[in-house]
Amino acid sequence: MPMRYTFGGDEHLFVECSEEMSLEAFFNSLSMTSGIKEAKIKGVTEICPANASFQIKFDPDVIHPNDILKEVQAIEVAAAKSEPVITTRIVEIPVFYNDPWTHETLMRFRERHQDPTGTDLDYAARINDYGSVDDFITAHAGSPWFVSMVGFVSGLPFMYQMVERQRQIQVPKYLRPRTDTPRLTVGHGGCFGCIYSVRGAGGYQMFGITPMPIYDPTQTTSYLKDFMVFFRPGDIVKFKPVDRDGYDAAVEAVDKGQFVPPIREVKFDLNEFQKDIDGYNAKLEGVLHGH
């Protein structure tokens, strides 16, 4: 579909890139917002990318709404002619799947769940046709995830699995939201994965927990001293399963200021990715581990 433009009040321009959630839609949104940032349009005060759309905040005393609309539409024309290639980061995130903290929480809220007799992992494995929870965890951690947007609460990444549509993990949210979710829970709702940056209410299925803080307003975490939010739209995430000993060791390293998540700069080419998804993902993982 052609991009749809609407104004929100006097200070916002909202742009819909697609009616469906897809890697292509996320890429279009990211490419457009990157182009708008690089253009340094006078009067633009904030750019907020989302899963298949984005919003721009502008000062109407500096630029007229019709003028910013023309500027952004011109960037859309230019973006349509450019190669779908971005320079981004790939990062490895440790995850303690089936941990005791999310397990205790999900068992407190079974009356709000589609399957009151099992766990979130049991349910997700069954409806996605995996033979066991272990097989499901292998699939969840086996492919990278593309961060399409950051928000809802501070620092929370929405992530889209980088596999063919028919292979994507899909799990509905809870029938009724929980009033509690442990901080740093790795969750899933619909086609999106996420990491809960803070403790609070939530409705996504809970699969595990990471020892790696992704939001620190105090900026005392070693790798968050420059900016309190870890993730950026366009980041690529690779989950690494760890056991309780691995989780505890990582927590201790974080507390001592010694934890450094593996991060590598990488160029992502959407066309090359679509030609051979598994092969391209293997190359990305090779970059992450220096192969």
Coordinates of C-alpha atoms in Angstrom, one line a residue, residues 51-289:
N51 CA 6.4 -1.6 13.9
A52 CA 4.8 -0.6 10.6
S53 CA 4.5 3.2 11.1
F54 CA 6.2 6.2 12.6
Q55 CA 5.3 9.6 14.1
I56 CA 7.1 12.9 13.8
K57 CA 6.7 15.8 16.3
F58 CA 7.4 19.2 14.9
D59 CA 7.1 22.9 15.9
P60 CA 4.4 24.5 13.8
D61 CA 5.9 27.9 14.6
V62 CA 9.1 26.8 12.8
I63 CA 7.6 24.8 9.9
H64 CA 4.1 24.7 8.4
P65 CA 2.4 21.3 8.5
N66 CA 2.0 21.3 4.7
D67 CA 5.7 22.0 4.3
I68 CA 6.8 19.1 6.6
L69 CA 4.4 16.8 4.7
K70 CA 6.1 17.7 1.4
E71 CA 9.6 17.2 3.0
V72 CA 8.7 13.7 4.3
Q73 CA 7.0 12.7 1.0
A74 CA 10.1 13.7 -0.9
I75 CA 12.1 11.4 1.5
E76 CA 9.6 8.6 0.7
V77 CA 10.3 8.9 -3.0
A78 CA 14.1 8.8 -2.4
A79 CA 13.9 5.9 0.0
A80 CA 11.9 3.9 -2.5
K81 CA 14.9 4.1 -4.9
S82 CA 17.6 3.2 -2.4
E83 CA 19.0 -0.2 -1.6
P84 CA 17.5 -1.8 1.5
V85 CA 20.7 -1.9 3.5
I86 CA 21.4 -0.6 7.0
T87 CA 24.3 -0.6 9.3
T88 CA 23.2 -1.9 12.7
R89 CA 24.3 -4.0 15.7
I90 CA 23.9 -7.6 16.5
V91 CA 23.9 -8.5 20.2
E92 CA 23.7 -11.7 22.2
I93 CA 21.3 -11.8 25.1
P94 CA 21.5 -14.6 27.7
V95 CA 18.2 -16.1 28.7
F96 CA 17.4 -18.5 31.6
Y97 CA 14.4 -20.2 30.1
N98 CA 11.8 -21.8 32.4
D99 CA 13.2 -19.9 35.4
P100 CA 11.6 -20.1 38.9
W101 CA 10.6 -16.4 39.0
T102 CA 8.5 -16.2 35.9
H103 CA 7.2 -19.7 36.7
E104 CA 6.0 -18.6 40.1
T105 CA 4.3 -15.5 38.6
L106 CA 2.6 -17.3 35.8
M107 CA 1.2 -19.9 38.2
R108 CA -0.4 -17.1 40.2
F109 CA -2.3 -16.0 37.1
R110 CA -3.5 -19.3 35.6
E111 CA -7.2 -18.2 35.8
R112 CA -6.3 -15.5 33.2
H113 CA -4.7 -17.9 30.8
Q114 CA -5.9 -20.0 27.9
D115 CA -4.5 -23.1 29.5
P116 CA -4.9 -23.0 33.3
T117 CA -3.4 -26.5 33.7
G118 CA 0.0 -25.9 32.1
T119 CA 2.7 -23.3 31.8
D120 CA 3.2 -20.6 29.2
L121 CA 6.0 -22.6 27.6
D122 CA 3.8 -25.7 27.5
Y123 CA 1.1 -23.8 25.8
A124 CA 3.4 -22.0 23.3
A125 CA 5.1 -25.3 22.4
R126 CA 1.8 -27.1 21.8
I127 CA 0.0 -24.4 19.7
N128 CA 3.2 -24.0 17.5
D129 CA 3.4 -27.8 16.9
Y130 CA 6.6 -28.4 18.8
G131 CA 7.0 -31.9 20.3
S132 CA 8.4 -30.6 23.6
V133 CA 9.3 -27.4 25.5
D134 CA 12.9 -28.1 24.8
D135 CA 12.2 -28.1 21.1
F136 CA 10.3 -24.9 21.4
I137 CA 13.2 -23.2 23.3
T138 CA 15.6 -24.4 20.6
A139 CA 13.5 -22.7 18.0
H140 CA 13.0 -19.5 20.0
A141 CA 16.8 -19.2 20.6
G142 CA 17.8 -20.6 17.2
S143 CA 17.1 -17.6 15.0
P144 CA 17.8 -13.9 15.4
W145 CA 15.2 -11.2 16.2
F146 CA 14.9 -7.8 14.7
V147 CA 14.1 -4.9 17.1
S148 CA 11.3 -3.0 15.3
M149 CA 10.5 -0.4 18.0
V150 CA 11.4 0.5 21.6
G151 CA 8.7 1.8 23.9
F152 CA 5.3 1.2 25.6
V153 CA 7.4 1.4 28.8
S154 CA 10.9 2.8 28.8
G155 CA 13.4 0.6 27.1
L156 CA 11.1 -2.3 26.2
P157 CA 12.0 -3.7 22.7
F158 CA 9.5 -5.2 20.4
M159 CA 11.2 -8.0 18.4
Y160 CA 10.2 -9.7 15.2
Q161 CA 11.6 -13.2 14.5
M162 CA 13.8 -13.4 11.4
V163 CA 12.4 -16.5 9.8
E164 CA 9.9 -17.3 7.0
R165 CA 6.3 -16.2 8.0
Q166 CA 5.1 -19.8 8.3
R167 CA 7.9 -20.6 10.8
Q168 CA 7.3 -17.6 13.0
I169 CA 6.4 -18.3 16.6
Q170 CA 2.9 -16.9 17.3
V171 CA 1.2 -17.0 20.6
P172 CA -1.8 -15.0 21.8
K173 CA -1.6 -12.8 24.8
Y174 CA -3.2 -13.7 28.1
L175 CA -7.0 -13.6 28.1
R176 CA -6.8 -11.0 30.8
P177 CA -3.5 -9.1 31.6
R178 CA -1.5 -9.9 34.7
T179 CA -0.9 -7.3 37.4
D180 CA 2.7 -8.5 37.8
T181 CA 5.6 -9.5 35.5
P182 CA 9.1 -9.9 36.7
R183 CA 11.7 -7.4 35.5
L184 CA 13.7 -8.6 32.5
T185 CA 11.1 -11.3 31.6
V186 CA 11.4 -12.5 28.0
G187 CA 7.9 -12.6 26.7
H188 CA 5.8 -13.1 23.5
G189 CA 2.5 -11.9 22.3
G190 CA 1.1 -12.4 18.8
C191 CA 4.1 -12.4 16.5
F192 CA 6.2 -10.2 18.7
G193 CA 8.8 -11.0 21.3
C194 CA 9.8 -8.6 24.0
I195 CA 11.9 -8.1 27.1
Y196 CA 10.1 -6.4 30.0
S197 CA 12.5 -3.6 31.1
V198 CA 10.8 -3.0 34.4
R199 CA 8.5 -5.0 36.8
G200 CA 4.8 -4.4 36.2
A201 CA 1.6 -5.4 34.6
G202 CA 1.7 -7.4 31.3
G203 CA -0.2 -9.8 29.0
Y204 CA 2.6 -11.5 27.0
Q205 CA 3.4 -15.2 27.6
M206 CA 6.5 -15.6 29.8
F207 CA 9.3 -17.9 28.6
G208 CA 12.2 -16.9 30.7
I209 CA 14.3 -14.1 32.2
T210 CA 17.6 -12.4 31.2
P211 CA 20.2 -11.4 33.8
M212 CA 21.2 -8.4 31.5
P213 CA 19.6 -5.0 32.4
I214 CA 18.3 -3.2 29.4
Y215 CA 17.1 0.0 31.1
D216 CA 18.9 1.9 33.9
P217 CA 17.7 5.5 34.7
T218 CA 20.6 5.8 37.2
Q219 CA 23.1 4.9 34.4
T220 CA 25.3 2.9 36.9
T221 CA 25.2 -0.3 34.8
S222 CA 28.6 -0.5 33.1
Y223 CA 27.3 -0.6 29.5
L224 CA 24.5 1.9 30.1
K225 CA 26.6 4.8 31.4
D226 CA 26.2 6.8 28.1
F227 CA 22.5 6.2 27.7
M228 CA 19.9 4.6 30.0
V229 CA 18.2 2.6 27.3
F230 CA 20.1 -0.3 25.7
F231 CA 18.1 -1.2 22.6
R232 CA 17.6 0.9 19.4
P233 CA 15.2 0.2 16.5
G234 CA 17.1 -1.9 13.9
D235 CA 19.1 -3.9 16.5
I236 CA 19.4 -7.6 15.8
V237 CA 19.1 -9.9 18.9
K238 CA 20.4 -13.4 19.3
F239 CA 19.2 -15.2 22.5
K240 CA 21.6 -17.6 24.2
P241 CA 20.1 -20.2 26.6
V242 CA 21.9 -20.3 30.0
D243 CA 21.2 -22.5 33.1
R244 CA 20.9 -21.3 36.7
D245 CA 24.7 -21.3 37.2
G246 CA 25.1 -19.2 34.0
Y247 CA 22.4 -16.8 35.1
D248 CA 23.8 -16.3 38.6
A249 CA 27.3 -15.8 37.2
A250 CA 26.0 -13.1 34.8
V251 CA 24.0 -11.4 37.6
E252 CA 27.2 -11.3 39.7
A253 CA 29.2 -9.8 36.7
V254 CA 26.5 -7.1 36.2
D255 CA 26.7 -6.2 39.9
K256 CA 30.5 -5.9 39.8
G257 CA 30.3 -3.8 36.6
Q258 CA 32.1 -6.6 34.6
F259 CA 29.3 -7.8 32.3
V260 CA 29.8 -6.9 28.7
P261 CA 27.2 -8.2 26.2
P262 CA 28.7 -9.4 22.9
I263 CA 27.9 -6.7 20.4
R264 CA 29.2 -6.4 16.8
E265 CA 28.5 -3.9 14.0
V266 CA 26.9 -5.5 11.0
K267 CA 25.4 -4.5 7.6
F268 CA 22.0 -5.9 7.1
D269 CA 20.8 -6.3 3.5
L270 CA 17.1 -7.2 3.3
N271 CA 17.3 -8.5 -0.3
E272 CA 20.2 -10.8 0.5
F273 CA 18.4 -12.0 3.7
Q274 CA 15.2 -12.9 1.7
K275 CA 17.2 -14.9 -0.8
D276 CA 18.5 -17.4 1.8
I277 CA 17.1 -16.7 5.3
D278 CA 18.9 -19.5 7.2
G279 CA 22.2 -18.9 5.4
Y280 CA 22.1 -15.2 6.1
N281 CA 21.2 -15.8 9.7
A282 CA 24.2 -18.1 10.0
K283 CA 26.4 -15.4 8.6
L284 CA 25.1 -12.9 11.2
E285 CA 25.8 -15.4 14.0
G286 CA 29.3 -15.8 12.5
V287 CA 29.9 -12.1 12.8
L288 CA 28.6 -12.1 16.4
H289 CA 31.2 -14.8 17.3

